[in-house]
Tab-separated table of C-alpha atoms in Angstrom:
chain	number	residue	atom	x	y	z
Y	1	UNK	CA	-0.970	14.631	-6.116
Y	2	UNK	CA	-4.328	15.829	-5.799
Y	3	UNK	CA	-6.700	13.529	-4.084
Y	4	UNK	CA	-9.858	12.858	-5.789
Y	5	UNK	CA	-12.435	11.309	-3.909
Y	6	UNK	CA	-12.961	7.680	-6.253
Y	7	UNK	CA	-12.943	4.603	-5.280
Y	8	UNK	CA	-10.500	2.677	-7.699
Y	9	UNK	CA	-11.962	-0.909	-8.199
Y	10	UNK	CA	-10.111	-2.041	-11.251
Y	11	UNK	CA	-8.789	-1.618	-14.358
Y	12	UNK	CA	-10.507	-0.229	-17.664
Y	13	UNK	CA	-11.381	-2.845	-20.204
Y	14	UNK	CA	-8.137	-2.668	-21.842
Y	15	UNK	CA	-8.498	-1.418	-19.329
Y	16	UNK	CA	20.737	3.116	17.611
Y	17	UNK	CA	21.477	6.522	15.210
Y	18	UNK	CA	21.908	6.498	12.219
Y	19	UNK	CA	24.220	8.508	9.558
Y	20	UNK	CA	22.821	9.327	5.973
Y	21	UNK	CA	25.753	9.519	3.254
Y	22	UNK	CA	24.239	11.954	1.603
Y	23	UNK	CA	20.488	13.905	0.716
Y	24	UNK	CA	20.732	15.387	-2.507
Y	25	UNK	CA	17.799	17.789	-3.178
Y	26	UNK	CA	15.430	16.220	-1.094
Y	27	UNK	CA	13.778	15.017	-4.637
Y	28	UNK	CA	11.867	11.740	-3.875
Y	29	UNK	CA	13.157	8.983	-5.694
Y	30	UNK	CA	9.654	7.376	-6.668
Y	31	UNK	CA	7.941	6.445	-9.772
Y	32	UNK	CA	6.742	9.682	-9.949
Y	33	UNK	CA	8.415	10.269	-12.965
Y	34	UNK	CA	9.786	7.419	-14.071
Y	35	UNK	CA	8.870	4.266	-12.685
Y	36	UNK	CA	10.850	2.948	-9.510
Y	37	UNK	CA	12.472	0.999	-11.830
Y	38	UNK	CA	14.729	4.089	-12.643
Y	39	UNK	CA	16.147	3.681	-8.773
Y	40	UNK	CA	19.186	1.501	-10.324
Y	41	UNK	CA	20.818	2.149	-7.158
Y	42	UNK	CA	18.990	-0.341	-5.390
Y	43	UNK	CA	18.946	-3.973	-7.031
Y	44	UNK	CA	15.496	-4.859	-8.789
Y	45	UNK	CA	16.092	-8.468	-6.372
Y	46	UNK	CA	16.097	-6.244	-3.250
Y	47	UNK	CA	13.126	-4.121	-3.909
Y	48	UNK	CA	11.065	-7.055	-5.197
Y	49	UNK	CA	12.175	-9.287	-2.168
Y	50	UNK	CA	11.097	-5.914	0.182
Y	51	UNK	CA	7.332	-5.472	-1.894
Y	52	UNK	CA	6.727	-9.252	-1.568
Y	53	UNK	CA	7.729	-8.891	2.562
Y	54	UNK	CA	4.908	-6.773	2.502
Y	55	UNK	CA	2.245	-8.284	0.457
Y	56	UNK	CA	2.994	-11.189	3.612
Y	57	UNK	CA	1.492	-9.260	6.287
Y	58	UNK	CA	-2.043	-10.207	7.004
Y	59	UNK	CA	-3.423	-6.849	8.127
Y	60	UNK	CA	-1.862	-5.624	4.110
Y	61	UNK	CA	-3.399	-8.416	2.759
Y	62	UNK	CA	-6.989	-7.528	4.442
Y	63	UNK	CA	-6.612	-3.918	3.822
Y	64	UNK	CA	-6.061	-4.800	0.322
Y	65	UNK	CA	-9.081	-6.908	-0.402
Y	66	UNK	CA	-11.542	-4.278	1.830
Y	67	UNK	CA	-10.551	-1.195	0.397
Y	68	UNK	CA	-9.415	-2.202	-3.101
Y	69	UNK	CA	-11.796	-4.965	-4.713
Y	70	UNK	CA	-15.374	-4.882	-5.096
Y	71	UNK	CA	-17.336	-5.417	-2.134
Y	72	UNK	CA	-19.765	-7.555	-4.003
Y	73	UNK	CA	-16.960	-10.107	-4.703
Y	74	UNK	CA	-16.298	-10.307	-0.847
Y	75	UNK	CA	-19.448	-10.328	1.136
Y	76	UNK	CA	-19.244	-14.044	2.429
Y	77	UNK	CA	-15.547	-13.976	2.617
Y	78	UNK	CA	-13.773	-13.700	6.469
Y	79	UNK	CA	-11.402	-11.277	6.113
Y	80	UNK	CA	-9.885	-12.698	9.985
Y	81	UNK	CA	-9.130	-16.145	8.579
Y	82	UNK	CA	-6.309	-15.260	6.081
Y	83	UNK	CA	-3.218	-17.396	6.042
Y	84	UNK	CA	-0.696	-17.691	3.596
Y	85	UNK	CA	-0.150	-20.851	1.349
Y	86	UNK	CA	3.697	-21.733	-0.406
Y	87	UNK	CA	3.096	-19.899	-3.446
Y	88	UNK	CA	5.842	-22.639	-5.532
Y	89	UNK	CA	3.545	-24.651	-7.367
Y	90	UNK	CA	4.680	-28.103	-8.420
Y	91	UNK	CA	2.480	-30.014	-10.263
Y	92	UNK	CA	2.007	-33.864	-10.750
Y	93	UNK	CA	4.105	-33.751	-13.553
Y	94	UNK	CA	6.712	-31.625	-11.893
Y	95	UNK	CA	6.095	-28.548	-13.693
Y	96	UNK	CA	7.224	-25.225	-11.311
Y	97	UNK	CA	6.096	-21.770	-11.141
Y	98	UNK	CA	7.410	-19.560	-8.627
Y	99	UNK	CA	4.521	-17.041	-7.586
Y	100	UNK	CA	4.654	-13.844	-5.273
Y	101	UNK	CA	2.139	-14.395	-2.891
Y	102	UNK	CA	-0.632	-16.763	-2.277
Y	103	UNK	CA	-3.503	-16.422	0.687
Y	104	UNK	CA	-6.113	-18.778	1.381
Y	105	UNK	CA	-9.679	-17.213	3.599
Y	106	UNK	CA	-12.731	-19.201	4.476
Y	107	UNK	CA	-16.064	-18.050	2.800
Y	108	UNK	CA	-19.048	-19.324	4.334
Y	109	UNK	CA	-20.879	-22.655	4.135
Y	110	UNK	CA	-17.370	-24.073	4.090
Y	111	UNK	CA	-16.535	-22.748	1.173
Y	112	UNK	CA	-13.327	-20.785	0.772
Y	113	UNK	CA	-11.180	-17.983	-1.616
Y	114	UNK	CA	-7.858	-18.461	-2.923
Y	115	UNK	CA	-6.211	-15.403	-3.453
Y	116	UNK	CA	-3.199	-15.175	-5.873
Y	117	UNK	CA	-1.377	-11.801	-6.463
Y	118	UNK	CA	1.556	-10.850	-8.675
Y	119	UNK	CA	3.923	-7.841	-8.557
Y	120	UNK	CA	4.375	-5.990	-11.601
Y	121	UNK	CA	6.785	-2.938	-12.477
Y	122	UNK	CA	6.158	-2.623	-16.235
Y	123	UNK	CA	3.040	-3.380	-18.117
Y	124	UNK	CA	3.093	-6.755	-19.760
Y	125	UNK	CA	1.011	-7.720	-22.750
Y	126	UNK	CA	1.392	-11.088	-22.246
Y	127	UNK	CA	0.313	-11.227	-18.622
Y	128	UNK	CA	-3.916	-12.692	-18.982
Y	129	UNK	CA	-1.888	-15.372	-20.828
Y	130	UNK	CA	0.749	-15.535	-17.670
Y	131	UNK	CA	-2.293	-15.293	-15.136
Y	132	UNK	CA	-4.204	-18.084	-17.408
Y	133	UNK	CA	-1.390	-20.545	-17.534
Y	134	UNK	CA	-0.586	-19.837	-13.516
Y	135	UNK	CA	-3.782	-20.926	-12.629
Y	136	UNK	CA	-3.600	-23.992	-14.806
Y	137	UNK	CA	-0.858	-24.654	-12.642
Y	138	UNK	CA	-1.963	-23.610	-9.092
Y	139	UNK	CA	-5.120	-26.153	-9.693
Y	140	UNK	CA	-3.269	-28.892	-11.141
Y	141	UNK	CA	-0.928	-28.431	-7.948
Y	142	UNK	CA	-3.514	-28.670	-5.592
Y	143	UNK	CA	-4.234	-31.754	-3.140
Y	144	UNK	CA	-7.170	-33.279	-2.763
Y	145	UNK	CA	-7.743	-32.480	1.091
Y	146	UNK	CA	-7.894	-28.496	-0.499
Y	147	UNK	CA	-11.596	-29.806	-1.843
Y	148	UNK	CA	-14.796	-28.346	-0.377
Y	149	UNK	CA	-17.785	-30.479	1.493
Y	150	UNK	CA	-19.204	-30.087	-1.888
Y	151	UNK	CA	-15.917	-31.870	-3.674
Y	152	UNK	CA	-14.462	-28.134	-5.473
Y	153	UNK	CA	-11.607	-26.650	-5.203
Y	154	UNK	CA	-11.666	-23.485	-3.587
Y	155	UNK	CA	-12.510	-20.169	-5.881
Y	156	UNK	CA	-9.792	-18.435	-7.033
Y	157	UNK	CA	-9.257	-14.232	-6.986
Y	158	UNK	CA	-5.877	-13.691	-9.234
Y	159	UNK	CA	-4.312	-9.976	-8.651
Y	160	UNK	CA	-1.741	-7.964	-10.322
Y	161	UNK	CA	-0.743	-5.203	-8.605
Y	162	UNK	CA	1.233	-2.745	-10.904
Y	163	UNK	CA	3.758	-0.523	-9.457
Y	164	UNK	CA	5.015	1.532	-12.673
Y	165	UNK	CA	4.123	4.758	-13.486
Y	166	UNK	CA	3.618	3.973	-17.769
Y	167	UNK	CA	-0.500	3.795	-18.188
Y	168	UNK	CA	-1.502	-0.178	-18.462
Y	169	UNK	CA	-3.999	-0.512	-21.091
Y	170	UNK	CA	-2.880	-4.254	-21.612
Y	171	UNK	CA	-6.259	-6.266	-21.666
Y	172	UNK	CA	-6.928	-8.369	-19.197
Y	173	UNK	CA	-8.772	-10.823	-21.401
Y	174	UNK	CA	-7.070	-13.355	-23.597
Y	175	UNK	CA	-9.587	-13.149	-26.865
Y	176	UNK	CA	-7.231	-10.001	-27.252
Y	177	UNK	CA	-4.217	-11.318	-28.235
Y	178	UNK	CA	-5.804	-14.769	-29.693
Y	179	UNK	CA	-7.145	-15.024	-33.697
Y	180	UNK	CA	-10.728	-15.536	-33.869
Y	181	UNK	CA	-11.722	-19.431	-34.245
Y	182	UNK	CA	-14.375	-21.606	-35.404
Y	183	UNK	CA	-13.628	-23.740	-32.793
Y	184	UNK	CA	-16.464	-23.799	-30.116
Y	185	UNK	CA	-13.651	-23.046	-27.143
Y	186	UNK	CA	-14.336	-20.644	-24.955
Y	187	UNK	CA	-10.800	-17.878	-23.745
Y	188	UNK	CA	-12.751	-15.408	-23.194
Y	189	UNK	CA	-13.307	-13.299	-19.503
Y	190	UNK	CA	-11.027	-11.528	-17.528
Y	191	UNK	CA	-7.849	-13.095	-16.498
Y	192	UNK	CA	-6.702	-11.114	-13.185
Y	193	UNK	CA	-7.970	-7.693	-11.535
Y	194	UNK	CA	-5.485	-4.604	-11.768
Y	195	UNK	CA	-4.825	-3.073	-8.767
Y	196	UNK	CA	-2.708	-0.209	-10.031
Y	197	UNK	CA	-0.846	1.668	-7.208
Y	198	UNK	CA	-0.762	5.054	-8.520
Y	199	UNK	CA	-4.261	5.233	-9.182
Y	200	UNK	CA	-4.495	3.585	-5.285
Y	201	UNK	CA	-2.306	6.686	-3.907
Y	202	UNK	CA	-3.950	9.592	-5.896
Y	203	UNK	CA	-7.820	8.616	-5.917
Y	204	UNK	CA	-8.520	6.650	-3.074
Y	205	UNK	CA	-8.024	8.024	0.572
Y	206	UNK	CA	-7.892	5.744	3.517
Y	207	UNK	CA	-5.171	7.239	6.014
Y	208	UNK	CA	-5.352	3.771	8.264
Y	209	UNK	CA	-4.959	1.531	4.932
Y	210	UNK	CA	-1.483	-0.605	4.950
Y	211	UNK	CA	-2.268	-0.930	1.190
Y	212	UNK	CA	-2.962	2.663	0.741
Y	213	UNK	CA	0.256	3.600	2.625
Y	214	UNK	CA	2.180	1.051	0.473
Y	215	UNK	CA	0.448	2.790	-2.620
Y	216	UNK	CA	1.433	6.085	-1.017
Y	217	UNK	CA	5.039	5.628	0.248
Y	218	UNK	CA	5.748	4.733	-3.471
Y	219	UNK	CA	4.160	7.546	-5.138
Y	220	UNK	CA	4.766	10.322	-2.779
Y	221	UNK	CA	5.694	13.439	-4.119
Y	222	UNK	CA	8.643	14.160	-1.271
Y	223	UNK	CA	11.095	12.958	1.121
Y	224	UNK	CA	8.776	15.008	3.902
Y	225	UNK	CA	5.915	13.374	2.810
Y	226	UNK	CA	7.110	10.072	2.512
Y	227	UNK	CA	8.404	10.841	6.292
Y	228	UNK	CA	5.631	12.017	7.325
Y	229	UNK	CA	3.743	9.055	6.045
Y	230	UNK	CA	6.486	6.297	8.164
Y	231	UNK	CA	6.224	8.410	11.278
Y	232	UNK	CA	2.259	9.041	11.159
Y	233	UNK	CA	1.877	5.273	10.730
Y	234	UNK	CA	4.151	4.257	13.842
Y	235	UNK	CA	1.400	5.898	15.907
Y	236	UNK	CA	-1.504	4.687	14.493
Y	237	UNK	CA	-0.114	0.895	13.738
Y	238	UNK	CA	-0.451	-1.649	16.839
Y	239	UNK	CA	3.340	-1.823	16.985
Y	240	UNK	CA	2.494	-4.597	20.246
Y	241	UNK	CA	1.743	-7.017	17.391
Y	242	UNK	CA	4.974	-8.635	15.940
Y	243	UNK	CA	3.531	-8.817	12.644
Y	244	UNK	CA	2.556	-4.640	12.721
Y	245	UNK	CA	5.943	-4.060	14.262
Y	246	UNK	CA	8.074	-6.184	11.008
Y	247	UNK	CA	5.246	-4.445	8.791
Y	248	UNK	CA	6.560	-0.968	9.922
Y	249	UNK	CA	10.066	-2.320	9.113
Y	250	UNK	CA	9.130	-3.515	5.840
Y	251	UNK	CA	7.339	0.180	5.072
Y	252	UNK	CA	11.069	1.317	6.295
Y	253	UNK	CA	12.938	-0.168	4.121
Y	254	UNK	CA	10.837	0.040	1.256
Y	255	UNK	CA	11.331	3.594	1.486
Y	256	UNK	CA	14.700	3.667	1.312
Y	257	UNK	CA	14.847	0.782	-1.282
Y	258	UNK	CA	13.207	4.116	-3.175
Y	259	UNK	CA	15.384	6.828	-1.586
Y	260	UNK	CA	19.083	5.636	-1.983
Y	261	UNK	CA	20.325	9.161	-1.688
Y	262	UNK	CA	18.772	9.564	2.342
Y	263	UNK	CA	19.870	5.774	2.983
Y	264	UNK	CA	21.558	4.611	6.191
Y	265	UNK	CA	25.225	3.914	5.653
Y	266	UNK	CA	24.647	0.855	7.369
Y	267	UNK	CA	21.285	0.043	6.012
Y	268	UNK	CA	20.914	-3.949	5.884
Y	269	UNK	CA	16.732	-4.512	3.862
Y	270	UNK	CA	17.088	-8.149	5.611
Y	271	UNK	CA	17.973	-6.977	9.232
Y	272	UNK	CA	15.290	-7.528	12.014
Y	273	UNK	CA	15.789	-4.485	14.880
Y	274	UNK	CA	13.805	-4.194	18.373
Y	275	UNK	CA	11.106	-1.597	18.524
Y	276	UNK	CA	13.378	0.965	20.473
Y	277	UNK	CA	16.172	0.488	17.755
Y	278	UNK	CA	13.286	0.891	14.737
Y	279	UNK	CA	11.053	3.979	16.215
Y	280	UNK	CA	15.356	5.706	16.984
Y	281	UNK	CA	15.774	5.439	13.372
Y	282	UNK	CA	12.551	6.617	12.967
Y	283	UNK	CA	13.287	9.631	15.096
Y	284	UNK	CA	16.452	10.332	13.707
Y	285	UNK	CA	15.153	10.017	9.948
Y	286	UNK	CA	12.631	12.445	11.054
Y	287	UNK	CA	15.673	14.836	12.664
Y	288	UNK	CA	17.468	14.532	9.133
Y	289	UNK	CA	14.815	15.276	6.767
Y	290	UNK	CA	14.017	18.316	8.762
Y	291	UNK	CA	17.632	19.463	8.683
Y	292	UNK	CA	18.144	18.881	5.008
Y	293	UNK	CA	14.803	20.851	4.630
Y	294	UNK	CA	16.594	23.608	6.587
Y	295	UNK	CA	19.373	23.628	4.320
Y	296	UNK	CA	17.322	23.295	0.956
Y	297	UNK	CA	15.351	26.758	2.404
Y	298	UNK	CA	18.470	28.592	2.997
Y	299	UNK	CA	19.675	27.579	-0.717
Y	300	UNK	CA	15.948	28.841	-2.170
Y	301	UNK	CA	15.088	25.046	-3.104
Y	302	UNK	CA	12.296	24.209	-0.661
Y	303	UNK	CA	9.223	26.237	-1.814
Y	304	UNK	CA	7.563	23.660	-3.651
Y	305	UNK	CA	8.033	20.756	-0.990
Y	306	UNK	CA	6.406	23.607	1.785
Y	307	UNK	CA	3.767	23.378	-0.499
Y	308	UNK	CA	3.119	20.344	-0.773
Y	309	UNK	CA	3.149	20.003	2.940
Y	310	UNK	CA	0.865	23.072	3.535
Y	311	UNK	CA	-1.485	21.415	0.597
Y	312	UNK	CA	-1.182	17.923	2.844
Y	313	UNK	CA	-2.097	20.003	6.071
Y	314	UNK	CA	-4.838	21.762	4.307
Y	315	UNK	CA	-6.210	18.775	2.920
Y	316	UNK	CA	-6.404	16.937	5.983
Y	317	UNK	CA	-7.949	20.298	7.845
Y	318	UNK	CA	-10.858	19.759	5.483
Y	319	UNK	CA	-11.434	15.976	5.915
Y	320	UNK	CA	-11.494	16.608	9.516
Y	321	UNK	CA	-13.775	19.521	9.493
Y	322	UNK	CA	-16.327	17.586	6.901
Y	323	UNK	CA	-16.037	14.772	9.647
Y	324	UNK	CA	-17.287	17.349	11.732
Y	325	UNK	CA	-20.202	18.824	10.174
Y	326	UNK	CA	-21.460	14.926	9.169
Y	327	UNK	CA	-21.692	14.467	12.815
Y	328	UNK	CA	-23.096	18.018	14.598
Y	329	UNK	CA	-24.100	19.736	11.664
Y	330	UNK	CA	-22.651	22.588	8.969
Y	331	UNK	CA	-21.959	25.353	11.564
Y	332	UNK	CA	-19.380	23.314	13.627
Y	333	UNK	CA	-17.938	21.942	11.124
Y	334	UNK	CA	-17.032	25.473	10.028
Y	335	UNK	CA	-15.901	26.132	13.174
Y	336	UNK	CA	-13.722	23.702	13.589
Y	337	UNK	CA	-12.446	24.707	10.103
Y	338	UNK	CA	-11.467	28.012	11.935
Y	339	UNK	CA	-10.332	26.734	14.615
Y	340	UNK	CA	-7.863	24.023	12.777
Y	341	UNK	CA	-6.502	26.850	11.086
Y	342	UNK	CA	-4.658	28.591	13.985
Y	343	UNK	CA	-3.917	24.633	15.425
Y	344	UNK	CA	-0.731	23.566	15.577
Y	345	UNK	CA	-0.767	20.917	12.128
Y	346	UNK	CA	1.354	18.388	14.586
Y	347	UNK	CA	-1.583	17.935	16.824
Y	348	UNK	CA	-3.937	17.484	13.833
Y	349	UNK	CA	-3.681	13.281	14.022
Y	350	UNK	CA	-5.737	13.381	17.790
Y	351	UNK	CA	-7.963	15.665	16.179
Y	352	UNK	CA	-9.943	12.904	14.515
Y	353	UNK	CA	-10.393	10.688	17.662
Y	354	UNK	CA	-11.934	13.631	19.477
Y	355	UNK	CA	-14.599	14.221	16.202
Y	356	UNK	CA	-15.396	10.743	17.112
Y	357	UNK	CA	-15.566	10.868	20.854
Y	358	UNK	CA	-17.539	14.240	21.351
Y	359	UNK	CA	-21.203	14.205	21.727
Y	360	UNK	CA	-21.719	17.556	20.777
Y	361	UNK	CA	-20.332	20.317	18.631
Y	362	UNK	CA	-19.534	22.133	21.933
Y	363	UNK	CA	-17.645	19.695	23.629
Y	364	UNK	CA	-15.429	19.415	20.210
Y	365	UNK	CA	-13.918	22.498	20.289
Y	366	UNK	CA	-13.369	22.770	24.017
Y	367	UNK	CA	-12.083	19.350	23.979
Y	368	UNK	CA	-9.508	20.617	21.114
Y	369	UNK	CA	-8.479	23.937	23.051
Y	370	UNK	CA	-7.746	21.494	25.768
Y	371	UNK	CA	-5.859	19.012	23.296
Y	372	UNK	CA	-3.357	21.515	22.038
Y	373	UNK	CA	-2.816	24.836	19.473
């Protein structure tokens, strides 16, 4: 997909080795087309169980909220104090709701932000009424030492974050769906912000965003891509960090929950591995999408997915050269546009770091013909 430089907020108003069996035509099994619903091969349990693994990673979770929801809506929240809460409510009178995923931040003056998000494959007509009725029951299931020094509970942010490829225009308010009343009772207002992962992948561009790369990894447009998006973040995530390192697992296997056609044969979605195991599969994933690629050219299939690397290359040749002339002005950045263009494309991800580091236009480009063509 093309990316187009928006920044999706929300919706409208309605609004060791390893072995693959097989690679098929190296056609990525995303939503692309139909929905990742369509991957029957993998259980709907498994891939849920593997997307709500992720939405449990902190560094997600923060990614998410910074990148993804108005700013406005955040600016006394600390983003560094996230933990997760059980997300089974049970209420007083022993009414149960199993959520996805439920985090709690501090705000200041004591205050603090629940935030509640739900995982959604299909559009749902039904869900402000679903959100409603879950937040009836989140409150009602809250203790009293969850009060503020003020004697409130905390505020609440409820998310659904859609993963299908059908447009939602479900309404997000319940007056939609409820007959107009003479009774003075407010059900008006928006239930639940749509995040909408398509529209996350396609319009919004953050390289170094989990949530984008989640977004990404489901609507890529190729196996190479999708590769190339795994092995670009196992250099750029802190894979020293446990919770990065299980993260870049969980990315893994939510790939192949998507691909079952370039699975391992002895591919196990629960299975914990060591880093060295992990970043070997990695490699060897890496080593087998290249060799299917080779095979796909020789049979006259691979012309569009060169293309859509070339267009990925290209695209990230002019972010970097923009960087460029924001920083020492128009006439480097064109030459560093030039320059980029006769670059090896595998040493385009250190390119960045030495926009950043350079205190001149000069020092740029003889810091690149130093870095690698």
């Amino acid at each position: 997909m093309e990316s187009r430089q928006r920044v999706m907020h929300q919706n409208s108003a309605h609004e060791g080795r390893i072995s693959y069996s097989r690679y098929g035509d190296l056609s990525y099994r995303s939503p692309i087309a139909k929905g990742y619903g369509a991957c029957m091969n993998t259980p709907r349990d498994i891939k849920d169980r593997i997307f709500k693994r992720l939405l449990r990673h902190p560094a997600l979770v923060r990614d998410m909220l910074s990148g993804f929801v108005p700013a406005a809506w955040l600016a006394d929240l600390r983003l560094d104090s996230l933990r997760e809460l059980p997300s089974e409510f049970i209420t007083p009178r022993g009414d149960k709701r199993l959520g996805d995923v439920l985090w709690l931040a501090d705000r200041a003056a004591g205050r603090r932000l629940l935030v509640m998000a739900e995982h959604q494959t299909a559009p749902d007509g039904r869900m402000a009424a679903r959100m409603a009725a879950q937040t009836g029951m989140l409150y009602d299931s809250l203790r009293a030492e969850m009060r503020g020094p003020d004697s409130l509970f905390p505020a609440l942010l409820p998310l659904v974050i859609y993963a299908g490829d059908r447009p939602w225009a479900e309404s997000a308010d319940l007056s939609a769906t409820v007959e107009p009343s003479l009774v003075p009772i407010i059900i008006g207002g928006r239930r639940y912000l749509l995040l909408e992962l398509e529209r996350a992948a396609s319009e919004h561009h953050q390289p170094r965003n989990r949530f984008w790369l989640l977004a990404r990894l489901t609507f890529a447009a190729s196996t190479a891509e999708a590769t190339q998006l795994l092995l670009g973040a196992s250099r750029w995530l802190d894979l020293a960090d446990e919770d990065e390192r299980r993260m870049l697992q969980d990315f893994e296997s939510w790939f192949h929950a998507l691909t079952p056609e370039g699975r391992p044969t002895d591919w196990d979605p629960d299975e914990r591995r060591g880093l060295e195991e992990m970043m070997g599969r990695l490699t060897t994933l890496e080593t087998n999408n290249r060799r299917a690629m080779e095979r796909s050219r020789a049979a006259g299939i691979a012309q569009g997915i060169e293309q859509g690397i070339e267009q990925g290359v290209e695209r990230q040749q002019a972010m970097l050269a923009h960087l460029a002339a924001r920083r020492f002005g128009a006439d480097w950045g064109g030459r560093l546009a030039a320059a980029l263009r006769a670059a090896d494309p595998a040493n385009l991800d250190g390119v960045a770091d030495l926009v950043l580091d350079c205190s001149t236009g000069e020092q740029l480009l003889n810091s690149l013909n130093g870095h690698g063509r």
